[in-house]
Amino acid sequence: MIYREAGQFKTSYAADQALLTIPMDRWFVMGLVAFAVIVMPIIGSDYWLGSIMIPVLILTIAAMGLNILTGYAGQLSLGSGAFMAAGAYMAYKVATNLPWVPVPFAILLGGCSAALAGIVFGLPSLRIKGFYLAVATLAAQFFLLWLFTHVDWFVNYSISGVPSIADYHLLWDWGPLVTGADASVEARYLFVLGFAILLALGARNMARCKIGRSWMAIRDMDIAAEIIGIRPLTTKLSAFAISSFYCGIAGALWAFCYINTVEPSAYDISVSFNILFMVIVGGLGSILGSFLGAAFIFLLPILLNNAPTWFGIELPADLLSEIELMLFGAMIIFFLIVEPHGLARLWQIGKEKLRRWPFPY
Amino acid sequence: MELLNALLVSPFAEIFGNPYFFMEVLINGLMAGVMYSLVALGFVLIFKASGVFNFSQGVMVLFAALNFVGLMDALSAYMNPVFAIALAGALTVLIMLGVSLVIERVVLRPLVNQAHIILFMATIGVAYFLEGLGEMIWGSDVRPLHVGIPDDVWFIFNEQVMVQQSDLFAAAVAGGLVLTLALFFHYTRTGRALRAVADDHAAAMSIGIPLNHIWVIVWGVAGFVALVAGIMWGSKLGVQFSLSIIALKALPVLILGGFTSIPGAIVGGLIIGSGEKIAEVYWGSAFGGAIEEWFAYVLALAFLYFRPQGLFGEKIIERV
């Protein structure tokens, strides 16, 4: 009985409506956030913070975005990479052409442009659904990436087409450097973490209030939802807009805080697929799942690359990449068969077990 | 003004100024469309019979082609090339049947009754796996493939329009394949069972059609179609890993034609292929080139606004 729900009485409506009603959950999550904010930057090495935590957190934001669209609103999308690109390119454009806008707002504006793109490419969802829609979102993937690579305006007519990101302070000239190559890893990590926490809170709360409930009604059966008075137009388009907003912010952070350049290859179709895997492996319709899925899918190839050397086996690089592809495919199938509700469900099962521990039934 | 001219005037002036060149572009596009249709056919077969959106079809094309060319090269050292081709083809068909059997057992059977998106994801997993496996067995080099498809050119219309014989051959093969499939579906017992399953799983099961066998057969047929497509694409471009990309080109063909219609796959392929080539040649420069990448998708997308179920798709009726 390590984990207890019994005897946790709620005595006010506020307590009943709290984000996490069980004190144990609440303290655990607060502890985790405090650990991530305070302890991680101190104990984490540059490699851990810069090459693992930052990309995982950014991918988590993108996975949350797709989870809003696919997990909550039930609209399948294969264009998340394109919306990330939209966020990145527009944030770059804002940051370079409107220097009086501080960089966090440039990133937010990038997210807003991605949301606009999401609405445009989400319009077909009013008439088509399922796989037709998935293919339609591929149009976004190809069209937007083509647009950003062929229209020089987006990269300020830079000759290489892959401009690098300048160093920006948090607000104008104030605060530490948060983007670019000269920024310290800790500052970039905390900057990304701030976005991740705020957006996770936002997503969790959106799912609990009216808009989230109408998404879920549309997901479960759109005609029935329409009959009970939910407007499919606004509901579906809001899901597309908010999902793309999240993806856009993730894309902008990817360019500003991780790779330090705006390059189209960082947002190609394999990125879209990877984000879809994160959502599926993590758990559809679960914010926790987005974190777990992003960490799993990002770390798996790293693990697969390093595991043979730990056992003292030297494998040629091309064989390793082939094994990686095969294992990736096999893992996905395995996960889908064994736990179609994803890692988030495993976490839930773990809590069930702890609740009954040490009794096995 | 300049842009309007480039969009609305000069392409048409070019088309009417040199109609033979237009014919050539059109024929090239139609032939490319036939190739897209071949890949789309495999999708349609599987989607019709099992409701699975098989993303791995493109990789199956690649896998079949890799096996075929690998076996052919290995066998031709020992025997007459014609025999080698025939034997390699037969062996590859067997391999593809084996692959479909394994997919049915390992992937589809445990996932019965799951949501469509889960099955779709599983086929992405299959695609990754097959790509890795194919590369591991046969290596990642580009392999030329010669199976005796004529590669000469003909000149028609006053010797003005050039036509590749290999393209005509591909079109003939595609036509023959569709005819064979149509006959198979209409006149054999298995074909009838397949149609029954496509119509209604539960009803088909209740009259004693074994669903699992049907799925193996369908995936096997799709594997065979993949082999034909692979040979066609392989002899055109060489067998290489970018072949799996053509699956992405087959997707707009599918939504244009409707997911459940074999004629739809053919007509959709022809429309997409020709539309794409014409747009690239005459309108591409106005947009800065390489619009082939997205034109097919945008064309299909625009089409969906008017007919959400595709050209030949069944009308979707929904009830609460």
JSON list of C-alpha atoms in Angstrom, two decimals, chain A residues 45 131 143 207:
[
{"chain": "A", "resi": 45, "resn": "SER", "atom": "CA", "xyz": [26.43, 17.09, -17.90]},
{"chain": "A", "resi": 131, "resn": "PHE", "atom": "CA", "xyz": [-6.99, 7.82, -43.94]},
{"chain": "A", "resi": 143, "resn": "PHE", "atom": "CA", "xyz": [3.83, 21.73, -49.91]},
{"chain": "A", "resi": 207, "resn": "ALA", "atom": "CA", "xyz": [-8.49, 18.48, -22.28]}
]
